[in-house]
Short mmCIF file of C-alpha atoms in Angstrom, two decimals:
data_model
loop_
_atom_site.label_atom_id
_atom_site.label_comp_id
_atom_site.label_asym_id
_atom_site.label_seq_id
_atom_site.Cartn_x
_atom_site.Cartn_y
_atom_site.Cartn_z
CA UNK W 1 -35.44 5.51 -0.19
CA UNK W 2 -31.75 6.19 0.44
CA UNK W 3 -29.44 5.79 -2.54
CA UNK W 4 -26.26 5.71 -0.43
CA UNK W 5 -25.62 2.17 -1.70
CA UNK W 6 -24.61 3.81 -5.00
CA UNK W 7 -21.89 5.85 -3.27
CA UNK W 8 -18.24 4.79 -3.44
CA UNK W 9 -15.91 5.21 -0.49
CA UNK W 10 -12.13 4.91 -0.24
CA UNK W 11 -10.55 4.67 3.20
CA UNK W 12 -6.80 5.29 3.44
CA UNK W 13 -5.26 4.22 6.74
CA UNK W 14 -1.88 5.46 7.92
CA UNK W 15 -0.12 5.58 11.32
CA UNK W 16 -0.58 9.37 11.48
CA UNK W 17 -3.82 10.01 9.60
CA UNK W 18 -6.91 8.31 8.23
CA UNK W 19 -8.62 9.71 5.13
CA UNK W 20 -12.14 8.88 3.96
CA UNK W 21 -12.89 9.90 0.38
CA UNK W 22 -16.48 9.90 -0.87
CA UNK W 23 -17.65 9.70 -4.46
CA UNK W 24 -21.43 10.10 -4.12
CA UNK W 25 -23.98 8.99 -6.65
CA UNK W 26 -24.92 12.64 -7.01
CA UNK W 27 -22.93 15.73 -6.14
CA UNK W 28 -19.26 16.54 -5.74
CA UNK W 29 -16.70 14.22 -4.16
CA UNK W 30 -15.57 15.03 -0.63
CA UNK W 31 -12.86 14.01 1.81
CA UNK W 32 -12.50 13.81 5.59
CA UNK W 33 -9.25 13.41 7.50
CA UNK W 34 -8.78 12.28 11.09
CA UNK W 35 -5.48 12.50 12.93
CA UNK W 36 -4.30 9.31 14.64
CA UNK W 37 -3.27 9.50 18.28
CA UNK W 38 0.10 7.98 19.25
CA UNK W 39 -0.13 4.47 20.74
CA UNK W 40 -0.31 4.35 24.51
CA UNK W 41 2.09 2.11 26.47
CA UNK W 42 1.24 -1.52 25.78
CA UNK W 43 -0.91 -0.65 22.76
CA UNK W 44 -0.07 -2.03 19.30
CA UNK W 45 0.76 0.61 16.68
CA UNK W 46 -2.29 -0.34 14.60
CA UNK W 47 -4.85 0.09 17.41
CA UNK W 48 -5.10 3.93 17.28
CA UNK W 49 -5.30 3.65 13.47
CA UNK W 50 -8.25 1.29 13.74
CA UNK W 51 -9.98 3.57 16.26
CA UNK W 52 -9.65 6.57 13.91
CA UNK W 53 -10.86 4.52 10.94
CA UNK W 54 -13.88 3.26 12.88
CA UNK W 55 -14.82 6.82 13.87
CA UNK W 56 -14.68 8.02 10.25
CA UNK W 57 -16.68 5.07 8.94
CA UNK W 58 -19.46 5.92 11.40
CA UNK W 59 -20.02 9.10 9.36
CA UNK W 60 -20.56 7.10 6.14
CA UNK W 61 -23.96 6.22 4.77
CA UNK W 62 -24.96 2.59 5.10
CA UNK W 63 -24.68 0.30 2.10
CA UNK W 64 -21.99 2.19 0.17
CA UNK W 65 -19.17 0.35 -1.61
CA UNK W 66 -15.90 0.56 0.33
CA UNK W 67 -12.30 0.17 -0.75
CA UNK W 68 -9.55 0.27 1.88
CA UNK W 69 -5.93 1.16 1.09
CA UNK W 70 -3.32 0.48 3.76
CA UNK W 71 -0.21 2.66 3.98
CA UNK W 72 3.04 0.81 3.39
CA UNK W 73 4.11 1.60 6.97
CA UNK W 74 1.59 -1.05 8.07
CA UNK W 75 2.53 -3.65 5.45
CA UNK W 76 5.41 -6.10 5.23
CA UNK W 77 6.37 -7.23 1.73
CA UNK W 78 8.54 -9.93 0.28
CA UNK W 79 9.47 -10.85 -3.27
CA UNK W 80 8.49 -14.36 -4.31
CA UNK W 81 11.14 -15.66 -6.74
CA UNK W 82 9.76 -17.74 -9.58
CA UNK W 83 10.17 -21.48 -9.14
CA UNK W 84 8.63 -24.14 -11.35
CA UNK W 85 8.53 -26.34 -8.23
CA UNK W 86 6.36 -23.85 -6.31
CA UNK W 87 3.50 -22.76 -8.52
CA UNK W 88 0.38 -23.59 -6.49
CA UNK W 89 -1.20 -21.18 -4.00
CA UNK W 90 -0.36 -23.30 -0.95
CA UNK W 91 3.29 -23.67 -1.99
CA UNK W 92 3.65 -19.94 -2.71
CA UNK W 93 2.03 -19.10 0.62
CA UNK W 94 4.47 -21.40 2.42
CA UNK W 95 7.34 -19.64 0.64
CA UNK W 96 5.98 -16.22 1.65
CA UNK W 97 5.62 -17.30 5.29
CA UNK W 98 9.19 -18.62 5.33
CA UNK W 99 10.64 -15.46 3.77
CA UNK W 100 8.73 -13.13 6.10
CA UNK W 101 9.64 -15.27 9.11
CA UNK W 102 13.29 -15.08 8.11
CA UNK W 103 13.08 -11.28 7.82
CA UNK W 104 10.86 -10.50 10.81
CA UNK W 105 11.22 -13.40 13.21
CA UNK W 106 8.25 -14.06 15.50
CA UNK W 107 6.54 -10.84 14.39
CA UNK W 108 5.64 -12.59 11.13
CA UNK W 109 3.25 -14.91 12.99
CA UNK W 110 0.79 -12.01 13.48
CA UNK W 111 0.51 -11.31 9.75
CA UNK W 112 -2.32 -12.21 7.40
CA UNK W 113 -0.49 -12.83 4.11
CA UNK W 114 -1.95 -12.17 0.67
CA UNK W 115 -0.37 -13.18 -2.65
CA UNK W 116 -0.48 -11.49 -6.02
CA UNK W 117 -1.90 -13.33 -9.00
CA UNK W 118 0.85 -15.65 -10.29
CA UNK W 119 2.24 -15.22 -13.78
CA UNK W 120 4.14 -18.14 -15.30
CA UNK W 121 7.89 -17.64 -15.25
CA UNK W 122 7.75 -14.38 -13.29
CA UNK W 123 8.47 -13.43 -9.70
CA UNK W 124 5.65 -12.09 -7.55
CA UNK W 125 4.87 -10.20 -4.35
CA UNK W 126 3.46 -11.27 -1.00
CA UNK W 127 2.09 -8.70 1.44
CA UNK W 128 1.43 -9.19 5.15
CA UNK W 129 -0.85 -7.04 7.34
CA UNK W 130 -1.60 -7.60 11.01
CA UNK W 131 -4.59 -9.95 11.07
CA UNK W 132 -6.18 -8.18 14.06
CA UNK W 133 -6.10 -4.89 12.16
CA UNK W 134 -7.73 -6.55 9.16
CA UNK W 135 -10.37 -8.18 11.35
CA UNK W 136 -11.13 -4.83 12.98
CA UNK W 137 -11.50 -3.07 9.63
CA UNK W 138 -13.85 -5.76 8.33
CA UNK W 139 -15.91 -5.60 11.51
CA UNK W 140 -16.17 -1.80 11.25
CA UNK W 141 -17.38 -2.10 7.65
CA UNK W 142 -19.97 -4.73 8.60
CA UNK W 143 -21.24 -2.59 11.48
CA UNK W 144 -22.05 0.19 8.99
CA UNK W 145 -23.41 -2.31 6.44
CA UNK W 146 -20.79 -1.18 3.96
CA UNK W 147 -19.89 -3.41 1.01
CA UNK W 148 -16.16 -4.00 1.47
CA UNK W 149 -14.84 -4.68 -2.03
CA UNK W 150 -11.11 -4.80 -1.32
CA UNK W 151 -8.29 -4.17 1.14
CA UNK W 152 -5.07 -3.27 -0.68
CA UNK W 153 -1.59 -2.26 0.42
CA UNK W 154 -0.69 1.10 -1.08
CA UNK W 155 2.18 -0.25 -3.19
CA UNK W 156 -0.07 -2.86 -4.81
CA UNK W 157 -2.71 -0.23 -5.61
CA UNK W 158 -0.06 2.11 -7.05
CA UNK W 159 1.49 -0.62 -9.21
CA UNK W 160 -1.95 -1.49 -10.60
CA UNK W 161 -2.65 2.17 -11.38
CA UNK W 162 0.68 2.61 -13.22
CA UNK W 163 1.00 -0.76 -14.95
CA UNK W 164 0.40 0.63 -18.45
CA UNK W 165 3.40 2.97 -18.22
CA UNK W 166 5.78 0.87 -16.12
CA UNK W 167 7.08 -2.10 -18.07
CA UNK W 168 10.70 -1.18 -17.30
CA UNK W 169 11.57 1.22 -14.52
CA UNK W 170 10.91 2.17 -10.93
CA UNK W 171 7.96 3.21 -8.81
CA UNK W 172 8.79 5.18 -5.67
CA UNK W 173 5.96 5.64 -3.15
CA UNK W 174 6.81 8.37 -0.64
CA UNK W 175 4.92 9.28 2.51
CA UNK W 176 5.60 10.87 5.87
CA UNK W 177 8.57 8.97 7.26
CA UNK W 178 8.40 6.14 4.74
CA UNK W 179 9.85 5.12 1.38
CA UNK W 180 8.79 2.17 -0.77
CA UNK W 181 10.65 1.41 -3.99
CA UNK W 182 9.65 -1.22 -6.55
CA UNK W 183 11.65 -2.10 -9.65
CA UNK W 184 10.01 -3.60 -12.74
CA UNK W 185 11.92 -5.31 -15.54
CA UNK W 186 10.14 -6.55 -18.68
CA UNK W 187 6.85 -6.34 -16.79
CA UNK W 188 8.13 -8.41 -13.86
CA UNK W 189 8.75 -7.18 -10.32
CA UNK W 190 12.50 -7.47 -9.83
CA UNK W 191 13.33 -5.36 -6.78
CA UNK W 192 11.45 -4.24 -3.67
CA UNK W 193 12.47 -2.03 -0.74
CA UNK W 194 10.04 -0.93 1.99
CA UNK W 195 11.37 0.90 5.03
CA UNK W 196 11.44 4.00 7.18
CA UNK W 197 12.80 7.17 5.56
CA UNK W 198 15.38 9.12 7.52
CA UNK W 199 13.77 12.49 6.73
CA UNK W 200 11.01 14.35 4.90
CA UNK W 201 13.40 17.11 3.80
CA UNK W 202 13.36 16.93 -0.04
CA UNK W 203 17.10 17.32 -0.67
CA UNK W 204 18.10 14.65 1.86
CA UNK W 205 15.26 12.36 0.75
CA UNK W 206 16.46 12.74 -2.85
CA UNK W 207 19.91 11.53 -1.82
CA UNK W 208 18.44 8.57 0.04
CA UNK W 209 16.25 7.59 -2.91
CA UNK W 210 19.12 8.05 -5.37
CA UNK W 211 21.29 5.78 -3.21
CA UNK W 212 18.66 3.03 -3.24
CA UNK W 213 18.23 3.36 -7.00
CA UNK W 214 21.97 3.10 -7.56
CA UNK W 215 22.26 0.08 -5.27
CA UNK W 216 19.45 -1.76 -7.08
CA UNK W 217 20.18 -0.49 -10.62
CA UNK W 218 21.40 -3.86 -11.92
CA UNK W 219 17.91 -5.34 -11.43
CA UNK W 220 16.09 -2.93 -13.79
CA UNK W 221 16.64 -1.72 -17.35
CA UNK W 222 16.86 2.05 -17.80
CA UNK W 223 16.50 5.01 -15.46
CA UNK W 224 12.78 5.76 -15.59
CA UNK W 225 11.33 6.60 -12.15
CA UNK W 226 7.67 7.25 -11.37
CA UNK W 227 7.26 9.11 -8.08
CA UNK W 228 4.01 9.01 -6.13
CA UNK W 229 4.35 11.42 -3.21
CA UNK W 230 1.64 11.57 -0.55
CA UNK W 231 1.83 14.33 2.09
CA UNK W 232 5.50 15.03 1.32
CA UNK W 233 7.29 17.07 -1.35
CA UNK W 234 8.60 15.00 -4.24
CA UNK W 235 12.43 14.99 -4.35
CA UNK W 236 14.35 16.04 -7.45
CA UNK W 237 16.87 13.43 -8.54
CA UNK W 238 20.19 14.18 -10.19
CA UNK W 239 22.33 11.69 -12.07
CA UNK W 240 20.27 11.24 -15.22
CA UNK W 241 17.19 9.69 -13.63
CA UNK W 242 14.08 10.30 -15.76
CA UNK W 243 11.50 11.20 -13.12
CA UNK W 244 7.76 11.60 -13.59
CA UNK W 245 5.36 12.64 -10.84
CA UNK W 246 2.16 10.59 -10.72
CA UNK W 247 -0.98 11.20 -8.69
CA UNK W 248 -1.25 8.98 -5.59
CA UNK W 249 -4.17 6.58 -5.61
CA UNK W 250 -5.44 8.16 -2.38
CA UNK W 251 -4.35 9.65 0.91
CA UNK W 252 -3.62 13.23 -0.05
CA UNK W 253 -1.24 14.27 -2.81
CA UNK W 254 1.31 16.92 -2.02
CA UNK W 255 0.37 20.24 -3.57
#
């Protein structure tokens, strides 16, 4: 009898690469990476990503537990300010839709929006991922009879991994061509930036990150910065920032 149902898989999807990490019931962990082809004319940017993910999942044993982490390139975030008038799930979801629609226009209609768990008196986060991409990932998991336990945006996974050491400070998630910066104040998310980076060159990226930190500094106490760098070199920040490198949750840490 196969014991593959005891294996644990993590699939990291990214516009340029897809990584499948295996933690088998017995034996050493392993990892496979597939490059993602550029979208063809008329093709959505997520379609080649889904094709690469589907191909990797076909190599997985049936019945294993699967966790999917989605690169921030493929996620749209918005802060949900606390309001005692909007505490229920439906009301918070309406707020998230309105904020994303204001930021993205008609593109927001294509998003499947998930909310964080509300905490009384504190702001939260909403994350939107293309619903066709999500549907394709779920279908690929079902086709291999994999037990899909969760689909998480990278930032959400990183915040969960670092919550014990980030009550006041910043978490910077860096990847090829992308920079996500979250500020936490007294345990509450207080600032969020998620956008394309101008470069992967460490010195220039350090200046870009330092500029964002300075612009948002009033929202966070102190100068503690956790840096999770995947596939890029971590920048060195001047100006008194207290930086600590942390291991990315998945997707290939920079050596």
